[in-house]
Coordinates of C-alpha atoms in Angstrom, one line a residue:
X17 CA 132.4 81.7 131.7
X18 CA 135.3 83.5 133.1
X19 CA 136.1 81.6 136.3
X20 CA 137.2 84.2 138.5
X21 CA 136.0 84.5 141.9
X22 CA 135.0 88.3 141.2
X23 CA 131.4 89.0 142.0
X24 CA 129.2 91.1 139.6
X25 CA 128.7 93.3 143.1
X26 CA 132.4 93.7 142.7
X27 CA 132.1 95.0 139.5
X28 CA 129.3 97.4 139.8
X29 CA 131.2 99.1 142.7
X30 CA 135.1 99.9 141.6
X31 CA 136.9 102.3 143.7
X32 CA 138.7 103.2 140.8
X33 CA 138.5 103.6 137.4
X34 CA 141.5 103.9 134.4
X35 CA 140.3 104.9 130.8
X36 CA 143.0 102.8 128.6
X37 CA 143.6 105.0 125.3
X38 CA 141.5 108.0 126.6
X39 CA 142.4 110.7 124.3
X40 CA 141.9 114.4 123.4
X41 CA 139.6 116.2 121.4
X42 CA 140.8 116.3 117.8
X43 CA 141.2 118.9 115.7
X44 CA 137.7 118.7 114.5
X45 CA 136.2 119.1 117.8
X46 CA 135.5 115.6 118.1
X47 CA 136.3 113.8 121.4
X48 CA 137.1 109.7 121.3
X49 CA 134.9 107.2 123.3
X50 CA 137.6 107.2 125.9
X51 CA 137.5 110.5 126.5
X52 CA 134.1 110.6 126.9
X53 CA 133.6 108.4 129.4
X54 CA 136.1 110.4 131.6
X55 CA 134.1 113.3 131.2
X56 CA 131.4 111.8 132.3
X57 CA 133.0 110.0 135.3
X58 CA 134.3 113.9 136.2
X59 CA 130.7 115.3 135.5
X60 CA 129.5 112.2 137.8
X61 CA 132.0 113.1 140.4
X62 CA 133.8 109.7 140.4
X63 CA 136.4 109.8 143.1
X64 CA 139.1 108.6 141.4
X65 CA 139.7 108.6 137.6
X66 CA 142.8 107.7 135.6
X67 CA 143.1 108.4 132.1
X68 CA 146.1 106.3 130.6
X69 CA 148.0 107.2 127.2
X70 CA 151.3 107.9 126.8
X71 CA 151.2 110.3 124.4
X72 CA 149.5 112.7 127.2
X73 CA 150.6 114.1 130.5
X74 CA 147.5 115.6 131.0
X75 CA 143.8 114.7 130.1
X76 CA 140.6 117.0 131.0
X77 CA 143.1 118.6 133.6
X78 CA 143.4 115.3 134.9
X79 CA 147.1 113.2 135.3
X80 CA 147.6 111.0 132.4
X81 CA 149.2 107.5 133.1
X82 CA 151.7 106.0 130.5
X83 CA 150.5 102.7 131.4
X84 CA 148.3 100.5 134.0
X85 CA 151.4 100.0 136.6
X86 CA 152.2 103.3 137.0
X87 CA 148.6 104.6 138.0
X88 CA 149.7 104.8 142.4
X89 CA 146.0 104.3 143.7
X90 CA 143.8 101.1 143.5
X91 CA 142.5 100.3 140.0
X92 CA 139.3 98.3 140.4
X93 CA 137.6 98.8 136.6
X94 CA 139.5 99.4 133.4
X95 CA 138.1 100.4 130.1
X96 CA 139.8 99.4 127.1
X97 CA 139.5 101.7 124.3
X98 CA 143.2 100.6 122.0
X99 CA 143.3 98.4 119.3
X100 CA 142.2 94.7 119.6
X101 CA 146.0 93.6 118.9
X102 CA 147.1 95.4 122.0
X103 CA 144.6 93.3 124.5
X104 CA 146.7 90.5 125.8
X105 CA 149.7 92.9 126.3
X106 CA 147.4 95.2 128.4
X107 CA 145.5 92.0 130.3
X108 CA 149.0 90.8 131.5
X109 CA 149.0 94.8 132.9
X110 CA 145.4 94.1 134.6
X111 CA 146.4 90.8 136.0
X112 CA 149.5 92.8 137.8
X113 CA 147.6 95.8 139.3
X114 CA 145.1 93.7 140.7
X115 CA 142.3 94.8 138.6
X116 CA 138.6 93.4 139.1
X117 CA 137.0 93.8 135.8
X118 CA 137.6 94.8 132.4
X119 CA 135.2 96.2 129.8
X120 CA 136.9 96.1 125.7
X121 CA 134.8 99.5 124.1
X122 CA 137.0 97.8 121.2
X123 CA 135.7 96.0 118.7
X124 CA 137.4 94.0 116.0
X125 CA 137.1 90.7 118.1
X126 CA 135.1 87.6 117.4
X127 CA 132.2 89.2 115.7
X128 CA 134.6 90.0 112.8
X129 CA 134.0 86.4 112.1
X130 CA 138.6 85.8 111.0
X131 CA 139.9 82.6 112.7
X132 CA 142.6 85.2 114.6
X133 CA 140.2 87.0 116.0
X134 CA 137.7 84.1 118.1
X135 CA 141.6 82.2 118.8
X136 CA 142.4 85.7 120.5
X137 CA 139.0 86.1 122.4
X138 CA 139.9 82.6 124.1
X139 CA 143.3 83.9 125.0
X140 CA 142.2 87.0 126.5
X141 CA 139.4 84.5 128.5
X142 CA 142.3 82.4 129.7
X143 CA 144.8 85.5 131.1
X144 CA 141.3 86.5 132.9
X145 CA 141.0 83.2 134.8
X146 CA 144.6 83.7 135.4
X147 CA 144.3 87.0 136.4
X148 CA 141.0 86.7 138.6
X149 CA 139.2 89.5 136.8
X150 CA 136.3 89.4 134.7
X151 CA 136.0 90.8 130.9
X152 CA 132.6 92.7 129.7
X153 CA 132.6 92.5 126.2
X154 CA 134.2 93.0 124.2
X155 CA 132.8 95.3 121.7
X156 CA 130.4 97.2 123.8
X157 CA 130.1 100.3 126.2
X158 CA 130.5 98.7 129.7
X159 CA 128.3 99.4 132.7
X160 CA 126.1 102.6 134.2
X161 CA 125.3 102.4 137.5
X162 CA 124.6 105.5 139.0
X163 CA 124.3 105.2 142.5
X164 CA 128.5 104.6 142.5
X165 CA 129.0 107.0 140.1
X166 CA 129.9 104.7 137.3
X167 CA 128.9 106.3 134.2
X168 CA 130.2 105.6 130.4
X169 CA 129.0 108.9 129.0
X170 CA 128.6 112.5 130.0
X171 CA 125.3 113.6 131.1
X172 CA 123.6 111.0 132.2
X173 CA 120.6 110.9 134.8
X174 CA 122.6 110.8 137.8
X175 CA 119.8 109.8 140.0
X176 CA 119.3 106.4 140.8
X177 CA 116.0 104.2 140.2
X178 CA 114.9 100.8 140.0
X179 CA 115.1 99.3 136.8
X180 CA 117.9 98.1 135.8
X181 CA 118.6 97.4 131.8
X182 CA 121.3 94.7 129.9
X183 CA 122.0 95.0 126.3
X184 CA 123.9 93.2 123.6
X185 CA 124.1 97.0 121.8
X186 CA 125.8 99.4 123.0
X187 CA 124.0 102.1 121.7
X188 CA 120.5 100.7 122.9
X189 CA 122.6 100.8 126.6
X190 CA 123.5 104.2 125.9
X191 CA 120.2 105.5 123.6
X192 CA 117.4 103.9 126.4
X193 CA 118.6 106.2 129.9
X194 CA 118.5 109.6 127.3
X195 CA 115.8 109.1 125.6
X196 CA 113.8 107.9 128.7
X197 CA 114.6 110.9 130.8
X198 CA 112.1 113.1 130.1
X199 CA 109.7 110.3 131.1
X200 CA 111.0 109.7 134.9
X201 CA 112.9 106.5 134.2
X202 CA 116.0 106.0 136.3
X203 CA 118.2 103.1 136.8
X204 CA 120.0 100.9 139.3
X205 CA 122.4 99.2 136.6
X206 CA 122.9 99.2 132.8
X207 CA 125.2 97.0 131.1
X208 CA 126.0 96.6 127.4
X209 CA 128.1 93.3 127.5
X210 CA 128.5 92.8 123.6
X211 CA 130.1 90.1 122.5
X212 CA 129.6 88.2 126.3
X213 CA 132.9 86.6 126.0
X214 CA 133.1 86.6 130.0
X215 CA 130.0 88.3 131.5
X216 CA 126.9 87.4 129.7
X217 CA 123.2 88.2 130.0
X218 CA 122.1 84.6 131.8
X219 CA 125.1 85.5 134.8
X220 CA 123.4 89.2 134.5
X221 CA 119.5 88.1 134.7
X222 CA 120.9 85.9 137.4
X223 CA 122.2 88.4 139.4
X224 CA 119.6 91.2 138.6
X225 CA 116.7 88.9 139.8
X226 CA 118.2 89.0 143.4
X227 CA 119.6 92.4 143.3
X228 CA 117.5 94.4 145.6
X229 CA 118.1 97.8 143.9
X230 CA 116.2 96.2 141.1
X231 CA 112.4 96.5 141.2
X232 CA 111.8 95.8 137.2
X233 CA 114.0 94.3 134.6
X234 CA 114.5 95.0 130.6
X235 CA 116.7 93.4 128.0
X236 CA 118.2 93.8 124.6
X237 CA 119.0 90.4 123.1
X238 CA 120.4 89.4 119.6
X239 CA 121.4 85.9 120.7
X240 CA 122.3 83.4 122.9
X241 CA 125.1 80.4 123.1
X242 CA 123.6 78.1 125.5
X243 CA 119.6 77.9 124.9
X244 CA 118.9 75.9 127.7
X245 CA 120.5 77.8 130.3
X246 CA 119.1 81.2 128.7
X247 CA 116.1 79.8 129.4
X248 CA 116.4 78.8 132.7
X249 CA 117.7 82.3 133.8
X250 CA 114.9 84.0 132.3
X251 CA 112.2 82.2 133.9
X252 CA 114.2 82.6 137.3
X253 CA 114.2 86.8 136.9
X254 CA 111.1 86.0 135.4
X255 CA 109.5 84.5 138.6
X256 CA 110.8 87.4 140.9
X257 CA 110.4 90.5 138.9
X258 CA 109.0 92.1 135.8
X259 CA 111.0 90.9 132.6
X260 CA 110.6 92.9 129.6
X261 CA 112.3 91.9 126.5
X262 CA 113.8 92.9 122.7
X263 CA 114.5 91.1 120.5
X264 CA 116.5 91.7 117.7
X265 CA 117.6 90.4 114.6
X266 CA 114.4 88.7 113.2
X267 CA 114.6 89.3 109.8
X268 CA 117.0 87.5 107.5
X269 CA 118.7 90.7 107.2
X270 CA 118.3 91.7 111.0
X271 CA 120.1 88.2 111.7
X272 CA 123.3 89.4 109.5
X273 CA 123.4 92.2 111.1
X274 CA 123.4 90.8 114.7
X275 CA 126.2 88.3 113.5
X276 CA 128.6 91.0 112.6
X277 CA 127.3 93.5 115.4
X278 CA 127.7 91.0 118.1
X279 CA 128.9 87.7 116.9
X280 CA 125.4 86.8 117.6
X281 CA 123.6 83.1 115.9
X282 CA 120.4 84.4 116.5
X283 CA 117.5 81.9 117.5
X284 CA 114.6 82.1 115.1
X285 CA 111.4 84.4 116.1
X286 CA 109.4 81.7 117.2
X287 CA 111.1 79.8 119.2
X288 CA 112.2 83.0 121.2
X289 CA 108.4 83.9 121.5
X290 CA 108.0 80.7 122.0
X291 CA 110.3 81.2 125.2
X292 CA 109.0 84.4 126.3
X293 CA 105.2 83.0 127.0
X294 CA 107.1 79.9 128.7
X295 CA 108.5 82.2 131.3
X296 CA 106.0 84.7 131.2
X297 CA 108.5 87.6 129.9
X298 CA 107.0 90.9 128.1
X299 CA 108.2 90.7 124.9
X300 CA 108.4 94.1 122.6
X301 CA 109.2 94.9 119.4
X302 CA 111.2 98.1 119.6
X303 CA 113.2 100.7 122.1
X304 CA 110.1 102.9 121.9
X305 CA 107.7 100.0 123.3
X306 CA 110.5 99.0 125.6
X307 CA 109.8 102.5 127.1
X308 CA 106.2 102.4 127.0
X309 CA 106.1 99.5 129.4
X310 CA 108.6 100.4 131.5
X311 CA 106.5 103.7 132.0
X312 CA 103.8 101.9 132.5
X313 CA 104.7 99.6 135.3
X314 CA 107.2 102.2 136.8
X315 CA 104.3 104.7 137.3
X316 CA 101.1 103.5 137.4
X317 CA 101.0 102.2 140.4
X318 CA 98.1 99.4 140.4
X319 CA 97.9 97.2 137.2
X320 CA 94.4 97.5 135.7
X321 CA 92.1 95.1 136.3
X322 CA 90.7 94.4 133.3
X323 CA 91.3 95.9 130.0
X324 CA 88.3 98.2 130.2
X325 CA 89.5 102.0 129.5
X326 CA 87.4 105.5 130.0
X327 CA 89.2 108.1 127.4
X328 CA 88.5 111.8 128.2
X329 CA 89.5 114.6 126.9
X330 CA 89.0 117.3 124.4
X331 CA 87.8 117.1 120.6
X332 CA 85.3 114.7 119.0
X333 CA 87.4 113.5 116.2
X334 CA 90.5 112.9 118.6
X335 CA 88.0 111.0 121.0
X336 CA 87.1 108.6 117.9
X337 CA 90.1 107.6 117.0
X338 CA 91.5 106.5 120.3
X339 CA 88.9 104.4 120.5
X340 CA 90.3 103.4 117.4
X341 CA 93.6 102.9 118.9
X342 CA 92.3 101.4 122.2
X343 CA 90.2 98.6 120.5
X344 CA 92.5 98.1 117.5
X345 CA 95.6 96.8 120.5
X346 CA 93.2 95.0 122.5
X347 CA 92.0 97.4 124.9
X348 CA 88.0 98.0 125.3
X349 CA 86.2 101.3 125.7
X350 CA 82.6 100.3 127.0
X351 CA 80.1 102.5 126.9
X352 CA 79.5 104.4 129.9
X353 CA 76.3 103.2 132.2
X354 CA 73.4 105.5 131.9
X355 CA 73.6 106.5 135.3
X356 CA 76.6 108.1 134.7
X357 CA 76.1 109.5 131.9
X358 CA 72.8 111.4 133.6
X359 CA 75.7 112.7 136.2
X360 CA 78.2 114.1 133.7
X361 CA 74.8 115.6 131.5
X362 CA 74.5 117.3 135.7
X363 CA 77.8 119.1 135.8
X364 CA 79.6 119.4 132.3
X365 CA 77.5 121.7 129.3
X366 CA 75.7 119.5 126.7
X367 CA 76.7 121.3 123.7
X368 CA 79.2 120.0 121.3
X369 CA 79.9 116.9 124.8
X370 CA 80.0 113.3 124.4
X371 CA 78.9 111.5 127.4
X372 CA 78.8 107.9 126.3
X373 CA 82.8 106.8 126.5
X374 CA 84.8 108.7 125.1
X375 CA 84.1 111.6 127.4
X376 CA 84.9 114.7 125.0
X377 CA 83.7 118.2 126.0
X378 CA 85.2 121.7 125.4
X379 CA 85.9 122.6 129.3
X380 CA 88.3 119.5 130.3
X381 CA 91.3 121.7 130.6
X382 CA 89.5 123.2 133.5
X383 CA 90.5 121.7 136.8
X384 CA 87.7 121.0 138.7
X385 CA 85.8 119.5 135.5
X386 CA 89.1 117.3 135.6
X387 CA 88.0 115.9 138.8
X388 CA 84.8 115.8 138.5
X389 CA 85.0 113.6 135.5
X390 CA 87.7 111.5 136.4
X391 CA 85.8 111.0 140.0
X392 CA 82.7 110.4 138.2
X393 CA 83.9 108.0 135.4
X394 CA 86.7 106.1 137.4
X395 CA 83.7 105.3 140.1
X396 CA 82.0 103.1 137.2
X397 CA 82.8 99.5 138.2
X398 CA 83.0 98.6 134.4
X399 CA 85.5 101.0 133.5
X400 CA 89.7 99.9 134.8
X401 CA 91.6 102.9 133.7
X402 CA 91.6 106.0 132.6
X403 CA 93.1 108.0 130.0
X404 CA 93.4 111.8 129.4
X405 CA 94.9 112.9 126.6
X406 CA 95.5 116.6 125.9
X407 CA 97.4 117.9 123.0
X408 CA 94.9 116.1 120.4
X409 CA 93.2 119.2 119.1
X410 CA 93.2 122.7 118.3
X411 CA 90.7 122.8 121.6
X412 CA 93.7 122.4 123.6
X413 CA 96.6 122.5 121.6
X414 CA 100.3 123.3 122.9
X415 CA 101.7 126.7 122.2
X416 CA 98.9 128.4 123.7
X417 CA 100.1 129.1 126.8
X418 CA 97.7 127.8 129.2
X419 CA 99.0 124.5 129.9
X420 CA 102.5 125.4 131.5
X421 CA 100.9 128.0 133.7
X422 CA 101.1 127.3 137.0
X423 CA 97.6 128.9 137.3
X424 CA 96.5 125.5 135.1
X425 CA 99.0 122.9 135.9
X426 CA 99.2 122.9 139.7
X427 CA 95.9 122.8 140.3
X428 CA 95.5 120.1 136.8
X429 CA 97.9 118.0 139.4
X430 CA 96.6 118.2 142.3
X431 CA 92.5 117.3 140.7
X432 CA 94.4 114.2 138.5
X433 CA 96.1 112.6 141.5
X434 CA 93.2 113.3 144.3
X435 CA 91.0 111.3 141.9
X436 CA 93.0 108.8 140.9
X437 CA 93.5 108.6 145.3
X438 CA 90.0 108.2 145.5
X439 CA 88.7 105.3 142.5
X440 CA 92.1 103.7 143.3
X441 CA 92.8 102.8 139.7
X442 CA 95.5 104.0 137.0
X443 CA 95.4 107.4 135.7
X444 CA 97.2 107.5 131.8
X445 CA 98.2 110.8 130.7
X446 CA 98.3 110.7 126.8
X447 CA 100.4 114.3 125.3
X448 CA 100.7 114.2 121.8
X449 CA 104.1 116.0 120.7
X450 CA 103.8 119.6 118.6
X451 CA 105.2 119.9 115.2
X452 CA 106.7 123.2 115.8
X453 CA 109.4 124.8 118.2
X454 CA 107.5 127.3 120.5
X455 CA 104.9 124.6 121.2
X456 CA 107.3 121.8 122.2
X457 CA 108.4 124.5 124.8
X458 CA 105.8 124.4 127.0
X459 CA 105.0 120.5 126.2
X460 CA 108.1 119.6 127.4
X461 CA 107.0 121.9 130.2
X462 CA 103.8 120.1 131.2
X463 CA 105.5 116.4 130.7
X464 CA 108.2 117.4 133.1
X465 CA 105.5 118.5 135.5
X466 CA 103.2 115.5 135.0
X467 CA 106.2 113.0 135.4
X468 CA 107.6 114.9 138.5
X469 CA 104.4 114.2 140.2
X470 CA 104.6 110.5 139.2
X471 CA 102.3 110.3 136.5
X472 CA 102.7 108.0 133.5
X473 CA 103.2 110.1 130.5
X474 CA 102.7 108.7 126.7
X475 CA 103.3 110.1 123.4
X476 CA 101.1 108.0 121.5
X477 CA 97.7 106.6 122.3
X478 CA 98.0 103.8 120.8
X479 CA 101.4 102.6 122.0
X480 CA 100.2 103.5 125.2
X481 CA 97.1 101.0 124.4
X482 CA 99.6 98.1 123.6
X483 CA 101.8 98.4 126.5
X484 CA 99.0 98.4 128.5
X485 CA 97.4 94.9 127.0
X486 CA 100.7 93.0 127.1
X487 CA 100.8 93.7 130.7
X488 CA 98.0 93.5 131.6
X489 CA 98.5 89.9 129.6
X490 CA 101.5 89.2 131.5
X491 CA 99.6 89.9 134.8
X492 CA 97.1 87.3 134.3
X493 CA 99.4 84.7 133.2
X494 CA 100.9 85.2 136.1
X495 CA 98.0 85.0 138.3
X496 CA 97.5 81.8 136.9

């Protein structure tokens, strides 16, 4: 690796940050990488930005800085957005401002595969062990760490959390903290580190496994150099923390692709799965799982015991098929005990119900049937979670209304979490997504409410259903 004495802590945490090549918005309303991430650092607040080009004097009302030198305050973190050719030239300007780390957004580097290209990676390695700074990338888009204000995009969740992500792609780095928004996720770092010349994942699943902002850890790999060492710093994040990993590239085709995304000789499938059960990671097999589980163990709060659900909810033919779904990803829906049973006949109406697991009956939008149920059900010592799915038919469909009422959804709340309080086992909430405008509305209404008040919220019941087994897997291979 790179050599210098800079800590990753260094890195995360620059007091200030210059945006080589930074530019303005074109003519066609379009806005270059570099200029993004300056608005975002001014949306974020960042203390002190420098955009550098000297074709500009100005940048987003900002001063622009014809070069590195001439920027007067410290320069901790520079992102490189010029031409590959101009690296070394602009390194030697790093090395002389007393900059900590680097991060090449440029691409055109070693996973181009020319001769000129790899020789110019190692030169650019050797003016950073000269320089004492380290290099992320190149060929990616750098770090996120909210808490400093360190962001590589506009809008993005400002609010700290504890799972922190690492990515070979930059757009995974970038696609995960969007898309995952709307389902409570928050982050202590992300890092997109590309083509690893300097910083690579086994220094970053090194450092993450100690970091105590970091509760849970996820990772985007297309492959690795060193095998051996990989391994080694997966089973030690492993051991500390949750390790949830995607892999891609494992296709002939995906393998092409990760060589000239990346530079990347991927390892084959099965010796990486191979790898995962020897460390006990969670592997996954695409960003949408990679949410799903991190949903899961963010929010739920207790990992279920066994792999025995209760589905409730409204609609017969809904109520079939996730049991479908539960069963068909290695989840079990038992059938309910006949004691309880006789107590649901007690309280909920016996036309058009099911009693026997699924628990379907017409009145389950209603809150105190929610508790009741959910009290009743989750007491059954067979049963280990609980899922409520709503959406799933025309019963309770979205675009009525009814759900995004506070007369509904407060009280909905309050019933879900005081039972899930009292059987002390994970409550699932399972929304499936409207096809039309004015419903998504107030879907997006009741997820926001549901994930406010620290529920787990899925779109699918049975992705929900294989999350939940391969933790529930990892869980007792680690008990073991």
């Amino acid at each position: 690796m790179g050599g210098s004495g800079v800590s990753l802590e260094e890195v995360f945490s620059p007091r200030g940050v210059a945006v080589v090549g930074a530019s303005e918005v074109s003519m066609e309303g379009k806005i270059s990488f570099g200029g993004l991430v300056v608005l975002g650092l001014i949306m974020a607040r960042f203390p002190a930005v420098y955009p550098v080009n000297p074709r500009f004097e100005k940048l987003l009302d900002l001063p622009c800085f014809p070069d590195l030198v001439s920027i007067p305050g410290p320069v901790d973190h520079v992102v490189v957005t010029i031409p590959a050719e101009g690296s070394l030239d602009l390194l030697d300007q790093c090395a002389a401002k007393g900059v900590r780390s680097v991060h090449f957004f440029s691409a055109g580097f070693g996973e181009s595969g020319e001769k000129d290209r790899v020789d110019l990676e190692r030169a650019m390695l050797e003016r950073a062990r000269i320089g004492n700074f380290r290099i992320i990338g190149p060929n990616c888009v750098g770090i996120y760490v909210p808490k400093n204000g360190v962001v590589n995009a506009p809008n993005l969740p400002l609010e700290p959390g504890p799972i922190a992500f690492i990515s070979q792609s930059g757009g995974h780095a970038q696609t995960l903290p969007v898309f995952a928004a709307g389902r409570g996720l928050r982050y202590s770092k992300v890092v997109s580190y590309g083509n690893a010349l300097d910083v690579d994942e086994c220094e970053l699943l090194d450092y993450l496994a100690e970091d105590p902002e970091t509760e849970i850890i996820a990772a985007y790999f297309e492959g690795v150099r060193d095998g051996r060492r990989f391994i080694d710093s997966m089973a030690r994040a492993a051991r500390r923390k949750p390790l949830i990993v995607y892999k891609g590239g494992k296709t002939e085709a995906g393998k092409r692709a990760a060589f000239g995304h990346t530079a990347s000789m991927t390892s084959s499938t099965t010796l990486f799965d191979a790898a995962c059960r020897q460390v006990n990671a969670i592997p996954v097999d695409n960003i949408e799982e990679l949410i799903d589980t991190l949903v899961a163990l963010r929010f739920m709060r207790s990992i279920p015991a066994g792999p025995n659900a209760a589905v409730v909810g409204g609609g017969g033919g809904p109520s079939v098929l996730a049991s479908d779904d539960m069963e068909i990803e290695g989840l079990r829906v038992p059938r309910l005990s006949s004691t309880v049973q006789e107590e649901l006949r007690r309280y909920l109406p016996l036309a058009g119900s099911i009693f026997t697991n699924p628990v379907d009956t017409n009145n389950m939008v209603v809150p105190d049937v929610i508790s009741f149920t959910l009290r009743t059900v989750g007491g059954s010592p067979d049963i280990d979670m609980i899922i409520y799915h709503l959406g799933f038919h025309p019963i309770g469909s979205w675009g009525m209304g009814r759900f995004s009422t506070p007369s509904f959804l407060d009280p909905a709340i309050e019933a879900i979490l005081g039972a899930r309080e009292e059987i002390g086992k994970p409550v699932l909430m399972a929304l499936r997504p409207p096809q039309d405008l004015e419903s998504m509305k107030e879907y997006l209404m009741v997820q926001e409410a549901l994930v406010e008040a620290g529920l787990p919220v899925f779109v699918s019941l049975r992705d929900m259903a294989r999350a939940i087994h391969r933790i529930i897997t990892w869980k007792e291979r680690r008990t073991k």
